[in-house]
Short mmCIF file of C-alpha atoms and ligand atoms in Angstrom, two decimals:
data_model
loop_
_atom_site.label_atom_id
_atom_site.label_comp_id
_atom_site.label_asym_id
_atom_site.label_seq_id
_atom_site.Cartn_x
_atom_site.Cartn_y
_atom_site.Cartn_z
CA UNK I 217 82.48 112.35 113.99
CA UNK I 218 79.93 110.04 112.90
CA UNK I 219 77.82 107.22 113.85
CA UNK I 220 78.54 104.28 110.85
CA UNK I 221 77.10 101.00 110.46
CA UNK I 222 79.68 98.80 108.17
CA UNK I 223 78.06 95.59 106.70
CA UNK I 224 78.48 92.82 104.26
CA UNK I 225 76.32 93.78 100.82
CA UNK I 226 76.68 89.50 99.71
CA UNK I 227 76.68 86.62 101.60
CA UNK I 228 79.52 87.25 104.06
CA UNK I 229 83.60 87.06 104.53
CA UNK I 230 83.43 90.51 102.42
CA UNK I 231 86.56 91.47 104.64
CA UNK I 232 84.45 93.65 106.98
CA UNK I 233 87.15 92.54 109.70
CA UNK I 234 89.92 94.26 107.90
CA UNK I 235 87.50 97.39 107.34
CA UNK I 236 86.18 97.87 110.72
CA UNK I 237 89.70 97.12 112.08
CA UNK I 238 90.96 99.70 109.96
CA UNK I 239 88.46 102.50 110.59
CA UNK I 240 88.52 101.73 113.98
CA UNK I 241 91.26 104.45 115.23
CA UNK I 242 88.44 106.81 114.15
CA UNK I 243 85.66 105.94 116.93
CA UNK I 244 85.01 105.36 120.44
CA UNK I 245 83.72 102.18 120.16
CA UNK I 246 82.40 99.42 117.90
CA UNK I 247 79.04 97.54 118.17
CA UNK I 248 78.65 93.68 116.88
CA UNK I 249 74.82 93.80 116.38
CA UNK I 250 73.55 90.20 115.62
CA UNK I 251 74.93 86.42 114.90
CA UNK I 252 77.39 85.07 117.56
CA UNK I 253 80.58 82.58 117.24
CA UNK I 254 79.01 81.77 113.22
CA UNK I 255 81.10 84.92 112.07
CA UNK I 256 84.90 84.80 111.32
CA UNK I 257 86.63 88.06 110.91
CA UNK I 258 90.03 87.57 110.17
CA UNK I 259 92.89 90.74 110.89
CA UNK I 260 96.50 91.15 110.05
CA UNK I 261 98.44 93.51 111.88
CA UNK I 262 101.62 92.66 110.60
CA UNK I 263 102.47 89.31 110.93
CA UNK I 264 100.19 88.36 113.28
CA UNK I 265 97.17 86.96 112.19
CA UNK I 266 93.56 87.70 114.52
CA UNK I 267 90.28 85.17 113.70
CA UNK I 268 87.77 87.40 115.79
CA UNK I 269 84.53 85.11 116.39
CA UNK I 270 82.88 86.93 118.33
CA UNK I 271 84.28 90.17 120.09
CA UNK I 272 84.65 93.59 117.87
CA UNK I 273 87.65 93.83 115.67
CA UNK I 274 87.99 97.30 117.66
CA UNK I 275 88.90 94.90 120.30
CA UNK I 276 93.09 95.93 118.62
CA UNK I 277 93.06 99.43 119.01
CA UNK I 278 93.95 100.16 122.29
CA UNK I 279 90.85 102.89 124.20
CA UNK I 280 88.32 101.18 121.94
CA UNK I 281 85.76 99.98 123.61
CA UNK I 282 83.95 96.69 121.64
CA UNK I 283 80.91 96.13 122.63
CA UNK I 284 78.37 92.82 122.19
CA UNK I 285 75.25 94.11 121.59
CA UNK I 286 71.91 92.85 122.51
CA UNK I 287 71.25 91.05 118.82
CA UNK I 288 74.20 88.64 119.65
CA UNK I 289 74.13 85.56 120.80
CA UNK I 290 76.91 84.06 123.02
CA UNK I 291 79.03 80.84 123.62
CA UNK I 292 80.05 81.82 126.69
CA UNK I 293 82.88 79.09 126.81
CA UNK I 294 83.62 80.16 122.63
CA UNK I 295 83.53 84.01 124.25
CA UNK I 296 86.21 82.80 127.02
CA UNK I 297 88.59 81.04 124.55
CA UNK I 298 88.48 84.32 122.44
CA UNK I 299 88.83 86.72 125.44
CA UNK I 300 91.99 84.53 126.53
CA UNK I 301 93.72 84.46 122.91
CA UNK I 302 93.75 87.66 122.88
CA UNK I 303 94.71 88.72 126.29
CA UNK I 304 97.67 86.25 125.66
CA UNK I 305 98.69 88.54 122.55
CA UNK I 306 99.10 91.61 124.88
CA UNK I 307 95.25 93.34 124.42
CA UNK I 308 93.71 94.50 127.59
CA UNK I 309 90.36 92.99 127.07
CA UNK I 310 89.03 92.92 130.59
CA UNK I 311 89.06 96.65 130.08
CA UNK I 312 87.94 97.54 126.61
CA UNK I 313 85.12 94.47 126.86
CA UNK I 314 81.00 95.35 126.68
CA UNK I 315 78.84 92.74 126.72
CA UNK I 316 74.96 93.30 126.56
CA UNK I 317 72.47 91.97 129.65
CA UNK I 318 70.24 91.28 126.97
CA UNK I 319 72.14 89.03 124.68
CA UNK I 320 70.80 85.37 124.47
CA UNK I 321 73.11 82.81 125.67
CA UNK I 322 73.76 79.49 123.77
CA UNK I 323 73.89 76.20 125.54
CA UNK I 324 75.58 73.02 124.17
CA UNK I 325 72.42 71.61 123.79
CA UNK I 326 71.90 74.16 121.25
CA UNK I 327 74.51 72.54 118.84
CA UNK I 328 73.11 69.31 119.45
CA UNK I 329 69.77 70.13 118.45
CA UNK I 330 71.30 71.94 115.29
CA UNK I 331 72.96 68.58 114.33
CA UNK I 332 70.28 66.97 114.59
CA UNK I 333 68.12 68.97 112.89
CA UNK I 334 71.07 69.75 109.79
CA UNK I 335 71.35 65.76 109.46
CA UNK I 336 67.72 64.53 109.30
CA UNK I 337 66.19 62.35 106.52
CA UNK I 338 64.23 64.38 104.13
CA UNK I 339 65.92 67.89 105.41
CA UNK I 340 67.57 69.77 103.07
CA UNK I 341 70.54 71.08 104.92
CA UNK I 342 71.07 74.66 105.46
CA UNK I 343 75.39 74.07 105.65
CA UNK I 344 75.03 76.24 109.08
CA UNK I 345 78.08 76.80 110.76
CA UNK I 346 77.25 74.20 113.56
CA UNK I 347 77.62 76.70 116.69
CA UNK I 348 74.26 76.08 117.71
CA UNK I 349 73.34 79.90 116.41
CA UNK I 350 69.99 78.67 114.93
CA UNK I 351 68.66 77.01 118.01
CA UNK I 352 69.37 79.47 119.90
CA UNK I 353 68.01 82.25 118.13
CA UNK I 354 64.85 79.91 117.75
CA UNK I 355 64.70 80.19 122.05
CA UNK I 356 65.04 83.80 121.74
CA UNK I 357 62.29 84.41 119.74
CA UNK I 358 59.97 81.47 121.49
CA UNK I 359 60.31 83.21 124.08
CA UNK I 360 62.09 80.71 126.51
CA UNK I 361 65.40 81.71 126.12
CA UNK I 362 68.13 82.42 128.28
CA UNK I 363 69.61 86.30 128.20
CA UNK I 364 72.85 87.01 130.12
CA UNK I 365 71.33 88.96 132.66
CA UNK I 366 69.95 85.80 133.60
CA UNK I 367 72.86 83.84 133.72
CA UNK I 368 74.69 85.94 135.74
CA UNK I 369 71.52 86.56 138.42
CA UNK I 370 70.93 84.25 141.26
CA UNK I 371 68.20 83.19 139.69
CA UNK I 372 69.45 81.45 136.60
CA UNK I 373 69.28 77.84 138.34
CA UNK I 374 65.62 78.01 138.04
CA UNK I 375 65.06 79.72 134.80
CA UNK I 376 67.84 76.88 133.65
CA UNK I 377 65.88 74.05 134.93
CA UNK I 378 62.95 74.97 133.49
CA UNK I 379 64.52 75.37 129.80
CA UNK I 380 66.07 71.85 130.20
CA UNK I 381 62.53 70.12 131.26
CA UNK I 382 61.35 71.90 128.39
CA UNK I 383 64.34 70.64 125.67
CA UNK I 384 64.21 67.06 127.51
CA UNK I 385 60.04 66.89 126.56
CA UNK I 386 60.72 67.85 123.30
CA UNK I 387 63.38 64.69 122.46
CA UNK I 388 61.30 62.55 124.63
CA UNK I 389 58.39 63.07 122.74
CA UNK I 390 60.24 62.31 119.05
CA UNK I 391 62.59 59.77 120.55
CA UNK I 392 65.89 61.16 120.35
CA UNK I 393 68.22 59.30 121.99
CA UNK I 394 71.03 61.81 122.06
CA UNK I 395 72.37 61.83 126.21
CA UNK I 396 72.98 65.57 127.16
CA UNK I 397 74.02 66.13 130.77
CA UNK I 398 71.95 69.16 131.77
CA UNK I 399 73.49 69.35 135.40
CA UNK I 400 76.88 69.22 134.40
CA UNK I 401 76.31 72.06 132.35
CA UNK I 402 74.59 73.62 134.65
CA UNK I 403 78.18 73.62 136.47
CA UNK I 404 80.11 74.86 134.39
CA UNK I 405 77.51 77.81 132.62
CA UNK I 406 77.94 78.81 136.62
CA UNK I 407 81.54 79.26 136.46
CA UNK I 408 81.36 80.71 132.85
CA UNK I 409 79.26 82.93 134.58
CA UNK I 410 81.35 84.11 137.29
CA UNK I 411 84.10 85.37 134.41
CA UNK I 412 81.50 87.43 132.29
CA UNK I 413 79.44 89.30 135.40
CA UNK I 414 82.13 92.19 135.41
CA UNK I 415 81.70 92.50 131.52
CA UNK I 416 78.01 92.76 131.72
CA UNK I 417 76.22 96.07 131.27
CA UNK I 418 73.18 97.98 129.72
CA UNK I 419 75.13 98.50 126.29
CA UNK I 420 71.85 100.32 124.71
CA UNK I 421 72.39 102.88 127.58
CA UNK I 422 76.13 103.24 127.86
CA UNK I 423 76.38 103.58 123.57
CA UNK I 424 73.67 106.03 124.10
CA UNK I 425 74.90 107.34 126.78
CA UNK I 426 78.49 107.91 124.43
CA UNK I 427 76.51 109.29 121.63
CA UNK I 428 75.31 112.15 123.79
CA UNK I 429 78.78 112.85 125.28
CA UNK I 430 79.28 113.05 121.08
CA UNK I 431 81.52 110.15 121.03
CA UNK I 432 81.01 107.94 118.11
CA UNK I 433 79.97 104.12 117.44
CA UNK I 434 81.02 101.81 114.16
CA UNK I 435 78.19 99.54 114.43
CA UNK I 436 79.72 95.94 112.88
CA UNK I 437 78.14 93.81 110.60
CA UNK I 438 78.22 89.93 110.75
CA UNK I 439 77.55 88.00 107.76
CA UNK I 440 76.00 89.61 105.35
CA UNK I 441 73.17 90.85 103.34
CA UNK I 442 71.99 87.79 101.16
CA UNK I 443 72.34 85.83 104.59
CA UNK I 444 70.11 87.91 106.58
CA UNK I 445 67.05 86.61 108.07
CA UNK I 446 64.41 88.02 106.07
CA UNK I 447 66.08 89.63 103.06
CA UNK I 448 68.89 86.35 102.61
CA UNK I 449 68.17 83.99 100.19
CA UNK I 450 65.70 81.91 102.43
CA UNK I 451 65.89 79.64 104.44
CA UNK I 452 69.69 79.44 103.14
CA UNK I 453 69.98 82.15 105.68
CA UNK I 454 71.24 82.81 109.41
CA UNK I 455 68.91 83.24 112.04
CA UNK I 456 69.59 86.85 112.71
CA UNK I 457 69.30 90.62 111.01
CA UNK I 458 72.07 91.44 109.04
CA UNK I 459 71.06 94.38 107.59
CA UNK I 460 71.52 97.97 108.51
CA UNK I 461 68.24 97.94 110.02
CA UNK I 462 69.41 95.31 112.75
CA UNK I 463 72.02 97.42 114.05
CA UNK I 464 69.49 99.60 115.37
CA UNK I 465 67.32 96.54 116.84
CA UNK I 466 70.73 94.80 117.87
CA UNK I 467 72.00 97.55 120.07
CA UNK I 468 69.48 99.69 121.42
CA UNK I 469 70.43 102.86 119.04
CA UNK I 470 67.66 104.48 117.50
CA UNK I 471 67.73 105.20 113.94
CA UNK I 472 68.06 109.00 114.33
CA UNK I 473 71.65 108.60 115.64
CA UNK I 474 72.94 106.97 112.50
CA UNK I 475 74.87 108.53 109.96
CA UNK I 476 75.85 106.51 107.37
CA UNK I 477 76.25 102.70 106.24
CA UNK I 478 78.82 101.70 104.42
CA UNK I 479 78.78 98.21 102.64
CA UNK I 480 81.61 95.96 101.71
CA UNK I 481 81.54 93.82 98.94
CA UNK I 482 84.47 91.70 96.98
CA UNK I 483 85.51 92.60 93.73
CA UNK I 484 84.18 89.20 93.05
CA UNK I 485 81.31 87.14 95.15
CA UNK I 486 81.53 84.04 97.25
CA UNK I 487 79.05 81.75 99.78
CA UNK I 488 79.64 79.56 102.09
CA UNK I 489 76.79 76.47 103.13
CA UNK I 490 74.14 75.86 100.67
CA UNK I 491 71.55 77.79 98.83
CA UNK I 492 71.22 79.77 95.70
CA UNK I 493 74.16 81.25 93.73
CA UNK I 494 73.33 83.17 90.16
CA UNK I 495 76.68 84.05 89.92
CA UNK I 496 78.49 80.71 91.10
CA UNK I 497 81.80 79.52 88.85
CA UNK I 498 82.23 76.01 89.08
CA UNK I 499 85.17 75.89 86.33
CA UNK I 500 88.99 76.00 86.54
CA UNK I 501 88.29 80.16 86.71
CA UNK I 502 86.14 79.74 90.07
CA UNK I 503 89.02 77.37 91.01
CA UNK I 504 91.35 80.11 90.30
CA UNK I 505 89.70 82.69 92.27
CA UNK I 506 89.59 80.45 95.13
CA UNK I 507 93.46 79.69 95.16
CA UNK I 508 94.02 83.40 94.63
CA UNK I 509 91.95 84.71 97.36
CA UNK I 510 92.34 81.85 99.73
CA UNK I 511 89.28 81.60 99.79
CA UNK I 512 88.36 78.79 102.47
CA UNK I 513 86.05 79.40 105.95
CA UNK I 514 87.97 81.52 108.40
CA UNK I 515 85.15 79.42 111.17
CA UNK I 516 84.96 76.16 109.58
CA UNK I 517 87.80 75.76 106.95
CA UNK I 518 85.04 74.84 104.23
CA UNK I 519 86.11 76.02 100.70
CA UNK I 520 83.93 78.83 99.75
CA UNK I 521 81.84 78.88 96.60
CA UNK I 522 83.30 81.57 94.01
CA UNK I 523 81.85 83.44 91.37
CA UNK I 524 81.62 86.96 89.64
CA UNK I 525 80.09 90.07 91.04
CA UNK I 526 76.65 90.34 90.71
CA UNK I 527 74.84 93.50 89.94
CA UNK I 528 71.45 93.10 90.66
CA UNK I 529 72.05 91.53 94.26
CA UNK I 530 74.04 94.19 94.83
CA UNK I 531 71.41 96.93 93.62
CA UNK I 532 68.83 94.88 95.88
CA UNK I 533 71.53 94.67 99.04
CA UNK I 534 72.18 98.54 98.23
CA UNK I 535 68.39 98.97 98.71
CA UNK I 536 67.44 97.53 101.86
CA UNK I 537 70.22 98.91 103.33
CA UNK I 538 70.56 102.11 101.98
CA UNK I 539 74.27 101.81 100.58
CA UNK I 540 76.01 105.86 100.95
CA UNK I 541 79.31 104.22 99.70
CA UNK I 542 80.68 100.60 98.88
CA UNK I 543 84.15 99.25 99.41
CA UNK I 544 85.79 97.35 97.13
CA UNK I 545 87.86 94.07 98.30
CA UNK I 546 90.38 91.78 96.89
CA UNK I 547 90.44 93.50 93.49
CA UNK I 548 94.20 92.25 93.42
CA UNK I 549 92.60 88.36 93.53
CA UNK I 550 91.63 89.56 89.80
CA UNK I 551 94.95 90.73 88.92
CA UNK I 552 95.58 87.36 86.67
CA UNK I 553 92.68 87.32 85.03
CA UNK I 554 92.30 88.25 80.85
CA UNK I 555 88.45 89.21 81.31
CA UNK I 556 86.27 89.33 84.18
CA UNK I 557 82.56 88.09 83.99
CA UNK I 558 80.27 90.63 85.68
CA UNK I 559 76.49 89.38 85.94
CA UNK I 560 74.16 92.13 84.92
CA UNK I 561 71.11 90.74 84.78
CA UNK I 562 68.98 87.45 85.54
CA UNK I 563 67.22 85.04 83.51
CA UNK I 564 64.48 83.16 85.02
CA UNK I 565 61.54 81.30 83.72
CA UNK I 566 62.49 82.74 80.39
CA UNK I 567 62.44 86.26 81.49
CA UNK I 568 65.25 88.77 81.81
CA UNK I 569 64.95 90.75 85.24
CA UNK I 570 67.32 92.48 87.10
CA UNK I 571 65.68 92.41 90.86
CA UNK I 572 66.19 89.68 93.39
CA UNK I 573 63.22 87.24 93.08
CA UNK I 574 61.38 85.82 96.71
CA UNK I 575 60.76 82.47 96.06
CA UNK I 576 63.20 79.38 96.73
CA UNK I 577 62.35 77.80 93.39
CA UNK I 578 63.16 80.93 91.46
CA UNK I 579 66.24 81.89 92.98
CA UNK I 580 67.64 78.43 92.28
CA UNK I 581 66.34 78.75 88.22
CA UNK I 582 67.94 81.75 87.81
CA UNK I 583 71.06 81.88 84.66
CA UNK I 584 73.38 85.14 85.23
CA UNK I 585 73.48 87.47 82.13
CA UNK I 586 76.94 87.91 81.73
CA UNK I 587 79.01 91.22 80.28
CA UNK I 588 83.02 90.86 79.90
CA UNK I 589 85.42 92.99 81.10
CA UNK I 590 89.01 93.08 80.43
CA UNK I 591 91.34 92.14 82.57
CA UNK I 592 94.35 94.26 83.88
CA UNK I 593 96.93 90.99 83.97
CA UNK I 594 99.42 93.21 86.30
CA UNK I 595 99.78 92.86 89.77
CA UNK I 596 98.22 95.59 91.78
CA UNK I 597 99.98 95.53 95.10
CA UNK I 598 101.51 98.32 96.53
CA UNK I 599 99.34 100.68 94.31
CA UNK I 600 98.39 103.07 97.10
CA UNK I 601 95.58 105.46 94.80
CA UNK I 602 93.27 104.36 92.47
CA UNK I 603 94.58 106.65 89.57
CA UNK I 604 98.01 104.97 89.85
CA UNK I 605 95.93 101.21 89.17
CA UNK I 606 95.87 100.18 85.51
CA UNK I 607 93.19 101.67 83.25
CA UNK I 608 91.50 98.32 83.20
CA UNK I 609 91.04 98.66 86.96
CA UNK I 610 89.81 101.53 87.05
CA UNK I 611 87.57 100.73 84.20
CA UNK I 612 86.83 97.79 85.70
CA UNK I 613 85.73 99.75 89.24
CA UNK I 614 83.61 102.09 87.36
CA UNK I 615 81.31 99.80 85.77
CA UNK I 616 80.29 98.39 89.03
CA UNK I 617 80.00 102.06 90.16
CA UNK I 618 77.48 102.81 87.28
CA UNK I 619 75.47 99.35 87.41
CA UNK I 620 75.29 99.17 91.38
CA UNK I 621 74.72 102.95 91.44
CA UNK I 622 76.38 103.45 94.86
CA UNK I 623 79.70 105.49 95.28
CA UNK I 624 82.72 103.03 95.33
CA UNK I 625 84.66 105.01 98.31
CA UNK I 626 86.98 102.74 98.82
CA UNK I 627 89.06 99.96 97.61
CA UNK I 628 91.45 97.52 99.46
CA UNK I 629 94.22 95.71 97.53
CA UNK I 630 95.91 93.35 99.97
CA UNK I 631 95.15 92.10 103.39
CA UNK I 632 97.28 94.36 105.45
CA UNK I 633 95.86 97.82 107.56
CA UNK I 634 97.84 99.89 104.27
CA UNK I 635 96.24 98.13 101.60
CA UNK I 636 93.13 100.09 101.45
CA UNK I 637 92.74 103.03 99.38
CA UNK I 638 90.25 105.93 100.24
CA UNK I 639 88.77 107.77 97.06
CA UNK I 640 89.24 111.33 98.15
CA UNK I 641 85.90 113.74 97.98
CA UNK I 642 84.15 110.82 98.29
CA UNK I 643 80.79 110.18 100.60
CA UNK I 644 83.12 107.99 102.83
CA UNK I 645 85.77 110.09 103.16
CA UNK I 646 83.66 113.00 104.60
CA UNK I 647 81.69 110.06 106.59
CA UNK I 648 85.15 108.87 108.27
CA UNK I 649 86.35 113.01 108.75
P1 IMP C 806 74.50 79.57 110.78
O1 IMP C 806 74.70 81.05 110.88
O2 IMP C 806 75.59 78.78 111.46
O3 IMP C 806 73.13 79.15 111.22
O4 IMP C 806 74.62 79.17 109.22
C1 IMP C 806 73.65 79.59 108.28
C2 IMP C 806 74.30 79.94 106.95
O5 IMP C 806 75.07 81.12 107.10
C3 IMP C 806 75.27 78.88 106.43
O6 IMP C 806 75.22 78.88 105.00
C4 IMP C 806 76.62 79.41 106.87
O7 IMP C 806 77.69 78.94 106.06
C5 IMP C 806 76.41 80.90 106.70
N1 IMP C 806 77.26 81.72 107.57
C6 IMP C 806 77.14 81.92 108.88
N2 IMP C 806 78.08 82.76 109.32
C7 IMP C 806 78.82 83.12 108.26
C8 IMP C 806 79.91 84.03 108.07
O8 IMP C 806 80.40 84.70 108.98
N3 IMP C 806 80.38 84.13 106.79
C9 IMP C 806 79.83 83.46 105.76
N4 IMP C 806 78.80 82.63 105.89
C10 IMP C 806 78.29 82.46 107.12
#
């Protein structure tokens, strides 16, 4: 069996949740490799309906083990909430829970600073999530942050103390008035970290330590692409690596011992927060999407943005990852539609290109080269194989095949665990075998 990393190939809520969830049955464990309480996967196992902030979808198969890899950061008292919601719907998580010594943990203060920082004159704001991931990150890589091995050793008073003298400089020195009561949550991060100690572990080593045994990992994807730290359309990005590459820096597993990545993208595109959008629809027909796909924060309850797939993100997003097959989502949201705009190209400063430009200023100028599809008008739900979906669909589903140049290998049709349709022969099929 094989080592996968499963990712988001736009700008997150791709319905990796529902993926991972899915293929789940088929490993031993599954890895979150970066962001923290920012990420919303949501999961319907029949009527019951799982928002997973934080902790592995695998978390619902019973003998998976989820782990929180190193990349992650953690709300300890966002981690607790989650652990208890789902212990109250009958999953053993005290048992099938990982959490990495080397994740960085996230204070309250954290959030404050981020609110500050969003609402400031003159800032453009970044439409974060408001969990305090940026700040936090921002520690990490300052190197002053706080990891959990250090929260849960005797000496995290100290290393504490000295993190709050430093945060309490910084707002005396630009005058921020903003009260935060470092001792009381000095208290409680104490008690937090009492419950996580028998979680804690070495994840790099004990996935490693799986791989040898030949056990196998789904490494899990938060966000997505476009919102990754470096490749993301910056700085409308998250403060972590969401590509395939950060699953490798996010839990400790070389390279060498992957397989195969697998990215998920919607039959359509949406973003959440500000920043550039080529593809954005801000008509009735972007309306229509959203009402069709419910398409509204699973973390924040903001309406997403909605617009048309977009080929040449997803050539760049296949790129840096290294696509072996893409997954289709919510091609039923579609099912209404007479013709479907695909972008296939950009126009920018007069030019047509078809790569993802660097630069702020030319993201934002950029005019999507539409082509037309038609539309299918027939509901697809219940189809179970893609030769039994209307010729449009399937028409439809090989044009993004041929533009994106990746293998679709999969298509879902519906939120449920049986809505998802496997394309037989294909890469992803002999990836999941
Ligand atoms: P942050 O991750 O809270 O710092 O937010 C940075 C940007 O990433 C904002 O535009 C958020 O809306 C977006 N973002 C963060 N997490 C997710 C997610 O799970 N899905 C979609 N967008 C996200």
């Amino acid at each position: 069996m094989s080592n996968l990393i499963v990712l988001g190939a736009q700008w997150g809520d791709e319905g990796k949740g529902k993926i991972v969830d899915l293929f789940s049955e088929k490993f031993d464990a599954v890895a979150r490799y970066q962001g923290g309480h920012n990420a919303g996967h949501t999961v319907f196992i029949g009527s019951q309906k799982f928002v997973l902030k934080l902790i592995p979808s695998g978390i619902l198969r019973p003998g998976v083990l989820a782990v929180i890899g190193n990349g992650v950061v953690i709300d300890p008292a966002a981690l607790l909430e989650e652990m208890s919601g789902l212990e109250a719907a009958g999953v053993d998580v005290k048992s099938q829970l990982k959490i990495s010594n080397r994740a960085h943990v996230i204070f309250p203060f954290h959030r404050t600073i981020e609110k500050i920082s969003e609402g400031r004159e003159n800032r453009i704001p970044i439409g974060t999530t408001s969990r305090g991931i940026g700040p936090a990150y921002e520690d990490k890589i300052a190197r002053r942050g706080i990891r959990v091995a250090d929260l849960v050793d005797i000496e995290f008073e100290g290393l504490y103390r000295a993190l709050a003298e430093d945060k309490q400089l910084i707002a005396n020195a630009f005058q921020i008035s903003e009260r935060v009561n470092f001792d009381e949550i000095l208290s409680q991060y104490k008690r937090l970290a009492d419950q996580m100690r028998p979680l804690t572990c070495d994840t790099s080593h004990l996935l490693n330590q799986m791989i040898r045994e030949g056990k196998s990992v789904l490494f899990e994807g938060a966000q997505g692409t476009m919102l990754d730290i470096d490749f993301g359309t910056y700085p409308f990005v998250t403060s972590s690596s969401a590509t395939a590459g950060g699953a490798c820096t996010g839990t400790g597993v070389p390279p060498n011992k992957i397989d195969g990545i697998i990215g998920v993208s919607k039959a359509y595109i949406t973003r959440v927060g500000a920043g550039p959008f080529p593809s954005e629809d801000q008509t009735e027909a972007g309306e229509k999407i959203r009402r069709a796909g419910n398409e509204y924060g699973s973390v924040t309850g903001r309406p997403r943005r909605c617009g048309w797939f977009d080929v040449p993100l997803l050539r760049y997003t296949a790129e840096v990852n290294g696509f072996d097959s893409l997954i289709i989502t919510k091609l039923d949201v579609l099912d209404d539609l007479k013709e479907i705009p695909v972008c296939v190209a950009y126009e920018v400063d007069d030019k047509v290109i078809t790569y993802m430009p660097a630069s702020t200023r030319r993201m934002e100028a950029i005019k999507p080269v539409f082509e037309y599809l038609p539309g299918w008008r027939t509901s697809t739900q219940g189809v179970t194989s893609l030769t039994q979906l209307p010729s449009a669909a399937q028409r439809y589903l090989r044009f993004l095949e041929e533009k994106t140049g990746v293998e679709i290998g999969s298509v879902s049709n519906g939120p449920e665990r049986s809505e998802t349709m496997i394309v037989p022969g294909s890469k992803l099929e002999k990836l999941l075998d």
